[in-house]
PDB file of C-alpha atoms in Angstrom:
ATOM      1  CA  GLU A 280       8.478 -11.152 -13.613  1.00 56.00           C
ATOM      2  CA  ASP A 281       5.520  -9.501 -11.854  1.00 61.00           C
ATOM      3  CA  GLN A 282       4.529 -11.184  -8.622  1.00 88.00           C
ATOM      4  CA  VAL A 283       1.040  -9.679  -8.580  1.00 94.00           C
ATOM      5  CA  THR A 284      -1.180  -9.196 -11.626  1.00 96.00           C
ATOM      6  CA  GLN A 285      -4.598  -7.591 -11.403  1.00 97.00           C
ATOM      7  CA  SER A 286      -7.322  -7.763 -14.006  1.00 97.00           C
ATOM      8  CA  PRO A 287      -9.087  -6.066 -15.552  1.00 97.00           C
ATOM      9  CA  GLU A 288      -7.146  -2.786 -15.497  1.00 97.00           C
ATOM     10  CA  ALA A 289     -10.406  -0.871 -15.620  1.00 98.00           C
ATOM     11  CA  LEU A 290     -14.022  -1.867 -15.154  1.00 98.00           C
ATOM     12  CA  ARG A 291     -17.205   0.096 -15.716  1.00 98.00           C
ATOM     13  CA  LEU A 292     -20.400  -1.189 -14.103  1.00 97.00           C
ATOM     14  CA  GLN A 293     -23.944   0.050 -13.877  1.00 97.00           C
ATOM     15  CA  GLU A 294     -25.321   0.478 -10.387  1.00 97.00           C
ATOM     16  CA  GLY A 295     -26.545  -2.923  -9.189  1.00 97.00           C
ATOM     17  CA  GLU A 296     -24.482  -4.891 -11.742  1.00 97.00           C
ATOM     18  CA  SER A 297     -22.380  -7.400  -9.781  1.00 97.00           C
ATOM     19  CA  SER A 298     -18.879  -8.396 -10.914  1.00 98.00           C
ATOM     20  CA  SER A 299     -15.496  -9.684  -9.748  1.00 98.00           C
ATOM     21  CA  LEU A 300     -11.955  -8.355  -9.769  1.00 98.00           C
ATOM     22  CA  ASN A 301      -9.035 -10.758 -10.079  1.00 98.00           C
ATOM     23  CA  CYS A 302      -5.623 -10.797  -8.418  1.00 98.00           C
ATOM     24  CA  SER A 303      -3.203 -13.553  -9.450  1.00 96.00           C
ATOM     25  CA  TYR A 304       0.111 -13.998  -7.661  1.00 93.00           C
ATOM     26  CA  THR A 305       3.322 -15.961  -8.089  1.00 90.00           C
ATOM     27  CA  VAL A 306       5.093 -16.295  -4.748  1.00 81.00           C
ATOM     28  CA  SER A 307       6.676 -19.368  -3.240  1.00 77.00           C
ATOM     29  CA  GLY A 308       5.003 -19.117   0.124  1.00 77.00           C
ATOM     30  CA  LEU A 309       2.238 -16.664   0.833  1.00 79.00           C
ATOM     31  CA  ARG A 310       2.338 -14.868   4.175  1.00 80.00           C
ATOM     32  CA  GLY A 311      -0.765 -12.845   3.461  1.00 87.00           C
ATOM     33  CA  LEU A 312      -2.824 -11.310   0.667  1.00 92.00           C
ATOM     34  CA  PHE A 313      -4.258  -7.858   1.215  1.00 94.00           C
ATOM     35  CA  TRP A 314      -6.982  -5.857  -0.530  1.00 97.00           C
ATOM     36  CA  TYR A 315      -7.038  -2.069  -0.339  1.00 98.00           C
ATOM     37  CA  ARG A 316      -9.319   0.591  -1.795  1.00 98.00           C
ATOM     38  CA  GLN A 317      -7.758   3.842  -3.002  1.00 98.00           C
ATOM     39  CA  ASP A 318      -9.612   7.030  -3.913  1.00 97.00           C
ATOM     40  CA  PRO A 319      -7.856   9.530  -6.230  1.00 93.00           C
ATOM     41  CA  GLY A 320      -5.051  11.404  -4.475  1.00 90.00           C
ATOM     42  CA  LYS A 321      -5.602   9.539  -1.200  1.00 94.00           C
ATOM     43  CA  GLY A 322      -3.793   6.774   0.650  1.00 96.00           C
ATOM     44  CA  PRO A 323      -4.960   3.150   0.333  1.00 97.00           C
ATOM     45  CA  GLU A 324      -7.718   2.127   2.748  1.00 97.00           C
ATOM     46  CA  PHE A 325      -7.445  -1.377   4.191  1.00 95.00           C
ATOM     47  CA  LEU A 326     -10.254  -3.779   3.288  1.00 97.00           C
ATOM     48  CA  PHE A 327      -9.243  -7.418   3.885  1.00 94.00           C
ATOM     49  CA  THR A 328      -6.415  -9.762   4.783  1.00 93.00           C
ATOM     50  CA  LEU A 329      -6.481 -13.393   3.633  1.00 93.00           C
ATOM     51  CA  TYR A 330      -3.912 -15.940   4.781  1.00 89.00           C
ATOM     52  CA  SER A 331      -4.844 -19.370   3.466  1.00 90.00           C
ATOM     53  CA  ALA A 332      -6.567 -20.957   0.474  1.00 93.00           C
ATOM     54  CA  GLY A 333     -10.293 -21.310   0.983  1.00 95.00           C
ATOM     55  CA  GLU A 334     -10.520 -18.308   3.279  1.00 96.00           C
ATOM     56  CA  GLU A 335     -13.291 -15.765   2.646  1.00 97.00           C
ATOM     57  CA  LYS A 336     -13.967 -12.329   4.161  1.00 97.00           C
ATOM     58  CA  GLU A 337     -16.982 -10.033   3.697  1.00 97.00           C
ATOM     59  CA  LYS A 338     -17.672  -6.369   4.282  1.00 95.00           C
ATOM     60  CA  GLU A 339     -20.908  -4.778   3.114  1.00 95.00           C
ATOM     61  CA  ARG A 340     -21.083  -5.330  -0.676  1.00 97.00           C
ATOM     62  CA  LEU A 341     -17.553  -6.739  -0.920  1.00 98.00           C
ATOM     63  CA  LYS A 342     -16.410 -10.325  -0.541  1.00 98.00           C
ATOM     64  CA  ALA A 343     -12.806 -11.493  -0.907  1.00 98.00           C
ATOM     65  CA  THR A 344     -11.811 -15.090  -1.600  1.00 98.00           C
ATOM     66  CA  LEU A 345      -8.440 -16.806  -1.884  1.00 96.00           C
ATOM     67  CA  THR A 346      -7.110 -19.843  -3.758  1.00 93.00           C
ATOM     68  CA  LYS A 347      -3.524 -21.081  -4.049  1.00 89.00           C
ATOM     69  CA  LYS A 348      -2.845 -18.890  -7.082  1.00 92.00           C
ATOM     70  CA  GLU A 349      -5.361 -16.057  -7.043  1.00 95.00           C
ATOM     71  CA  SER A 350      -7.822 -13.959  -5.124  1.00 97.00           C
ATOM     72  CA  PHE A 351     -11.144 -12.514  -6.180  1.00 98.00           C
ATOM     73  CA  LEU A 352     -12.898  -9.425  -4.927  1.00 98.00           C
ATOM     74  CA  HIS A 353     -16.598  -9.865  -5.585  1.00 98.00           C
ATOM     75  CA  ILE A 354     -18.747  -6.736  -5.653  1.00 98.00           C
ATOM     76  CA  THR A 355     -22.447  -7.368  -5.205  1.00 98.00           C
ATOM     77  CA  ALA A 356     -24.978  -4.747  -6.356  1.00 97.00           C
ATOM     78  CA  PRO A 357     -22.398  -1.948  -6.441  1.00 97.00           C
ATOM     79  CA  LYS A 358     -23.240   1.687  -5.823  1.00 97.00           C
ATOM     80  CA  PRO A 359     -21.558   4.788  -7.302  1.00 97.00           C
ATOM     81  CA  GLU A 360     -19.704   5.308  -4.007  1.00 97.00           C
ATOM     82  CA  ASP A 361     -17.873   2.024  -4.639  1.00 97.00           C
ATOM     83  CA  SER A 362     -16.013   3.734  -7.498  1.00 98.00           C
ATOM     84  CA  ALA A 363     -12.287   3.649  -6.682  1.00 98.00           C
ATOM     85  CA  THR A 364      -9.083   1.821  -7.516  1.00 98.00           C
ATOM     86  CA  TYR A 365      -8.822  -1.563  -5.813  1.00 98.00           C
ATOM     87  CA  LEU A 366      -5.292  -2.701  -5.005  1.00 98.00           C
ATOM     88  CA  CYS A 367      -4.114  -6.193  -4.212  1.00 97.00           C
ATOM     89  CA  ALA A 368      -0.816  -6.870  -2.399  1.00 95.00           C
ATOM     90  CA  VAL A 369       1.038  -9.939  -1.171  1.00 91.00           C
ATOM     91  CA  GLN A 370       3.625 -10.626   1.477  1.00 86.00           C
ATOM     92  CA  ASP A 371       6.024 -13.488   0.815  1.00 72.00           C
ATOM     93  CA  PRO A 372       9.024 -14.886   2.716  1.00 70.00           C
ATOM     94  CA  ASP A 373      11.498 -13.398   0.208  1.00 72.00           C
ATOM     95  CA  SER A 374      10.252  -9.871   0.831  1.00 70.00           C
ATOM     96  CA  GLY A 375       9.835 -10.058   4.554  1.00 70.00           C
ATOM     97  CA  TYR A 376       7.072  -7.732   5.627  1.00 76.00           C
ATOM     98  CA  ALA A 377       7.086  -5.554   2.501  1.00 86.00           C
ATOM     99  CA  LEU A 378       3.879  -5.439   0.504  1.00 91.00           C
ATOM    100  CA  ASN A 379       4.192  -6.231  -3.214  1.00 92.00           C
ATOM    101  CA  PHE A 380       1.350  -4.462  -4.968  1.00 95.00           C
ATOM    102  CA  GLY A 381      -0.350  -5.003  -8.281  1.00 96.00           C
ATOM    103  CA  LYS A 382      -1.197  -2.019 -10.481  1.00 96.00           C
ATOM    104  CA  GLY A 383      -4.802  -2.031  -9.369  1.00 97.00           C
ATOM    105  CA  THR A 384      -8.230  -2.186 -11.000  1.00 98.00           C
ATOM    106  CA  SER A 385      -9.968   1.121 -11.564  1.00 98.00           C
ATOM    107  CA  LEU A 386     -13.688   0.637 -10.944  1.00 98.00           C
ATOM    108  CA  LEU A 387     -16.348   3.095 -12.098  1.00 98.00           C
ATOM    109  CA  VAL A 388     -19.954   2.515 -11.072  1.00 98.00           C
ATOM    110  CA  THR A 389     -22.482   4.653 -12.918  1.00 97.00           C
ATOM    111  CA  PRO A 390     -26.037   5.428 -11.709  1.00 96.00           C
TER     112      PRO A 390
ATOM    113  CA  ASP B 288      -8.249   6.974  17.590  1.00 65.00           C
ATOM    114  CA  ALA B 289      -5.858   8.882  15.328  1.00 77.00           C
ATOM    115  CA  GLY B 290      -4.860   7.138  12.158  1.00 93.00           C
ATOM    116  CA  VAL B 291      -1.606   7.538  10.267  1.00 97.00           C
ATOM    117  CA  THR B 292      -0.750  11.170   9.606  1.00 97.00           C
ATOM    118  CA  GLN B 293       1.722  12.602   7.105  1.00 98.00           C
ATOM    119  CA  SER B 294       3.134  16.048   6.446  1.00 97.00           C
ATOM    120  CA  PRO B 295       3.279  18.035   4.341  1.00 97.00           C
ATOM    121  CA  THR B 296       0.330  17.277   2.044  1.00 97.00           C
ATOM    122  CA  HIS B 297       1.990  18.705  -1.037  1.00 97.00           C
ATOM    123  CA  LEU B 298       5.533  19.751  -1.847  1.00 96.00           C
ATOM    124  CA  ILE B 299       7.181  21.297  -4.881  1.00 98.00           C
ATOM    125  CA  LYS B 300      10.961  21.082  -5.274  1.00 98.00           C
ATOM    126  CA  THR B 301      13.502  21.572  -8.038  1.00 98.00           C
ATOM    127  CA  ARG B 302      16.028  19.057  -9.335  1.00 98.00           C
ATOM    128  CA  GLY B 303      19.037  18.587  -7.069  1.00 98.00           C
ATOM    129  CA  GLN B 304      17.287  19.746  -3.928  1.00 98.00           C
ATOM    130  CA  GLN B 305      16.691  17.669  -0.819  1.00 98.00           C
ATOM    131  CA  VAL B 306      13.354  16.907   0.831  1.00 98.00           C
ATOM    132  CA  THR B 307      12.149  15.534   4.182  1.00 98.00           C
ATOM    133  CA  LEU B 308       8.740  13.928   4.618  1.00 98.00           C
ATOM    134  CA  ARG B 309       7.228  13.079   7.987  1.00 98.00           C
ATOM    135  CA  CYS B 310       4.934  10.374   9.312  1.00 98.00           C
ATOM    136  CA  SER B 311       3.221   9.627  12.617  1.00 97.00           C
ATOM    137  CA  PRO B 312       1.971   6.057  12.957  1.00 95.00           C
ATOM    138  CA  LYS B 313      -1.448   4.909  14.086  1.00 93.00           C
ATOM    139  CA  SER B 314      -1.844   4.793  17.845  1.00 92.00           C
ATOM    140  CA  GLY B 315      -0.356   1.560  19.240  1.00 87.00           C
ATOM    141  CA  HIS B 316       1.762   0.829  16.162  1.00 89.00           C
ATOM    142  CA  ASP B 317       5.550   0.677  16.303  1.00 90.00           C
ATOM    143  CA  THR B 318       6.571  -0.139  12.732  1.00 90.00           C
ATOM    144  CA  VAL B 319       6.661   2.291   9.828  1.00 93.00           C
ATOM    145  CA  SER B 320       7.032   1.472   6.137  1.00 93.00           C
ATOM    146  CA  TRP B 321       7.454   3.922   3.274  1.00 97.00           C
ATOM    147  CA  TYR B 322       6.177   3.463  -0.283  1.00 97.00           C
ATOM    148  CA  GLN B 323       6.440   5.446  -3.510  1.00 98.00           C
ATOM    149  CA  GLN B 324       3.461   5.489  -5.858  1.00 97.00           C
ATOM    150  CA  ALA B 325       3.835   6.833  -9.374  1.00 96.00           C
ATOM    151  CA  LEU B 326       0.734   7.857 -11.287  1.00 93.00           C
ATOM    152  CA  GLY B 327      -1.241   4.839 -12.470  1.00 91.00           C
ATOM    153  CA  GLN B 328       0.971   2.349 -10.612  1.00 94.00           C
ATOM    154  CA  GLY B 329       0.748   0.397  -7.397  1.00 96.00           C
ATOM    155  CA  PRO B 330       2.857   1.527  -4.416  1.00 96.00           C
ATOM    156  CA  GLN B 331       6.522   0.424  -4.451  1.00 96.00           C
ATOM    157  CA  PHE B 332       8.222  -0.471  -1.158  1.00 94.00           C
ATOM    158  CA  ILE B 333      11.114   1.817  -0.145  1.00 96.00           C
ATOM    159  CA  PHE B 334      12.041   0.655   3.366  1.00 93.00           C
ATOM    160  CA  GLN B 335      10.720  -0.311   6.782  1.00 91.00           C
ATOM    161  CA  TYR B 336      11.711   0.862  10.267  1.00 92.00           C
ATOM    162  CA  TYR B 337      11.255  -0.991  13.534  1.00 88.00           C
ATOM    163  CA  GLU B 338      12.911  -0.203  16.879  1.00 88.00           C
ATOM    164  CA  GLU B 339      14.614   2.811  15.255  1.00 92.00           C
ATOM    165  CA  GLU B 340      16.466   0.632  12.751  1.00 91.00           C
ATOM    166  CA  GLU B 341      15.999   0.062   9.029  1.00 91.00           C
ATOM    167  CA  ARG B 342      14.892  -3.577   8.897  1.00 87.00           C
ATOM    168  CA  GLN B 343      14.231  -4.046   5.215  1.00 87.00           C
ATOM    169  CA  ARG B 344      14.852  -2.102   2.036  1.00 91.00           C
ATOM    170  CA  GLY B 345      13.374  -2.198  -1.437  1.00 92.00           C
ATOM    171  CA  ASN B 346      15.128  -1.473  -4.722  1.00 93.00           C
ATOM    172  CA  PHE B 347      15.765   2.230  -4.162  1.00 97.00           C
ATOM    173  CA  PRO B 348      19.112   4.087  -4.313  1.00 97.00           C
ATOM    174  CA  ASP B 349      20.972   5.441  -1.299  1.00 96.00           C
ATOM    175  CA  ARG B 350      19.573   8.899  -2.077  1.00 98.00           C
ATOM    176  CA  PHE B 351      16.560   7.635  -0.155  1.00 98.00           C
ATOM    177  CA  SER B 352      17.186   7.444   3.572  1.00 97.00           C
ATOM    178  CA  GLY B 353      15.084   7.437   6.682  1.00 97.00           C
ATOM    179  CA  HIS B 354      14.905   7.625  10.398  1.00 97.00           C
ATOM    180  CA  GLN B 355      12.604   6.459  13.159  1.00 97.00           C
ATOM    181  CA  PHE B 356      12.317   8.288  16.456  1.00 97.00           C
ATOM    182  CA  PRO B 357      11.709   6.871  19.960  1.00 96.00           C
ATOM    183  CA  ASN B 358       8.017   7.853  19.699  1.00 95.00           C
ATOM    184  CA  TYR B 359       7.808   5.644  16.542  1.00 95.00           C
ATOM    185  CA  SER B 360       7.343   8.575  14.152  1.00 97.00           C
ATOM    186  CA  SER B 361       9.487   8.522  11.040  1.00 98.00           C
ATOM    187  CA  GLU B 362      11.088  10.675   8.378  1.00 98.00           C
ATOM    188  CA  LEU B 363      11.895   9.953   4.752  1.00 98.00           C
ATOM    189  CA  ASN B 364      14.737  11.954   3.226  1.00 98.00           C
ATOM    190  CA  VAL B 365      15.479  12.157  -0.467  1.00 98.00           C
ATOM    191  CA  ASN B 366      18.695  13.828  -1.665  1.00 97.00           C
ATOM    192  CA  ALA B 367      19.640  15.114  -5.116  1.00 98.00           C
ATOM    193  CA  LEU B 368      16.059  15.048  -6.362  1.00 98.00           C
ATOM    194  CA  LEU B 369      15.385  13.852  -9.900  1.00 98.00           C
ATOM    195  CA  LEU B 370      12.334  14.508 -12.067  1.00 97.00           C
ATOM    196  CA  GLY B 371      11.484  10.812 -11.709  1.00 97.00           C
ATOM    197  CA  ASP B 372      11.119  11.201  -7.951  1.00 98.00           C
ATOM    198  CA  SER B 373       7.807  12.986  -8.523  1.00 98.00           C
ATOM    199  CA  ALA B 374       5.211  10.722  -6.925  1.00 97.00           C
ATOM    200  CA  LEU B 375       2.830  10.181  -4.022  1.00 98.00           C
ATOM    201  CA  TYR B 376       4.847   9.082  -0.984  1.00 98.00           C
ATOM    202  CA  LEU B 377       2.915   6.869   1.382  1.00 98.00           C
ATOM    203  CA  CYS B 378       3.642   5.949   4.946  1.00 97.00           C
ATOM    204  CA  ALA B 379       2.131   2.816   6.454  1.00 95.00           C
ATOM    205  CA  SER B 380       2.172   1.703  10.063  1.00 93.00           C
ATOM    206  CA  SER B 381       1.745  -1.713  11.621  1.00 89.00           C
ATOM    207  CA  LEU B 382       2.379  -3.600  14.823  1.00 85.00           C
ATOM    208  CA  GLY B 383       5.839  -5.158  14.669  1.00 74.00           C
ATOM    209  CA  GLN B 384       5.886  -8.925  14.897  1.00 64.00           C
ATOM    210  CA  PRO B 385       9.501  -9.838  14.215  1.00 55.00           C
ATOM    211  CA  GLY B 386      10.104 -13.520  13.982  1.00 50.00           C
ATOM    212  CA  LEU B 387       6.476 -14.398  13.426  1.00 54.00           C
ATOM    213  CA  ILE B 388       5.290 -16.030  10.222  1.00 48.00           C
ATOM    214  CA  LEU B 389       2.383 -13.704   9.555  1.00 51.00           C
ATOM    215  CA  GLY B 390       2.964 -10.054   8.761  1.00 58.00           C
ATOM    216  CA  GLY B 391       0.786  -7.473  10.448  1.00 72.00           C
ATOM    217  CA  THR B 392      -1.714  -5.450   8.478  1.00 85.00           C
ATOM    218  CA  GLN B 393      -0.320  -2.127   7.280  1.00 90.00           C
ATOM    219  CA  TYR B 394      -2.496   0.985   7.519  1.00 93.00           C
ATOM    220  CA  PHE B 395      -1.702   3.850   5.202  1.00 96.00           C
ATOM    221  CA  GLY B 396      -1.654   7.589   5.670  1.00 97.00           C
ATOM    222  CA  PRO B 397      -3.039  10.103   3.156  1.00 97.00           C
ATOM    223  CA  GLY B 398       0.337  10.540   1.463  1.00 97.00           C
ATOM    224  CA  THR B 399       2.570  13.445   0.466  1.00 98.00           C
ATOM    225  CA  ARG B 400       2.429  14.539  -3.164  1.00 97.00           C
ATOM    226  CA  LEU B 401       5.973  15.484  -4.250  1.00 98.00           C
ATOM    227  CA  THR B 402       6.485  17.350  -7.504  1.00 98.00           C
ATOM    228  CA  VAL B 403      10.035  17.840  -8.792  1.00 98.00           C
ATOM    229  CA  LEU B 404      10.472  20.544 -11.442  1.00 96.00           C
TER     230      LEU B 404
END
């Protein structure tokens, strides 16, 4: 059973059209939930870490939120340069410090 | 401040060969983790090194082995390459916090693209 499920798999937005990406997780005790951005052929770039339900973090047009079962990455007024794959990962006590990743959401923002 | 670096960038091997990939962690970091990312998938955890020892291992066969040096850099070795080993291999570094509840944030390098023919 997948521990991390991201939806949608792909999302196409017009520039300025706000939306949210979802990351649902099934772990017994969350150590941390991480959001990364990955451009094609590159390594993931760290965006946010969230540790407890109710926590929120913001960076430019991105805002990450966390509940007990899922996290959302809200993108406000996106620009074409926000196009990338967004990966969500969790750390849980059973996996120590390993990151368990979802498959990612591929975001395309058109002008 | 140098980030995580990996070498080589690309590598082409044939089935049955052996390969060594290298990683230098971000300045100040002492823990290195390796991940395999197949096309269209999220990264899969291979193993983690801290204080020159393998501390944790994912679901990968013994053909995958590693090493960490006193300067915290690391190598990933893969023996008897299979076609299915073709992937982007990612190295991530973090500050080791053994025994603490919260895991440190892992910062990734650019990856090594391995193609097995």
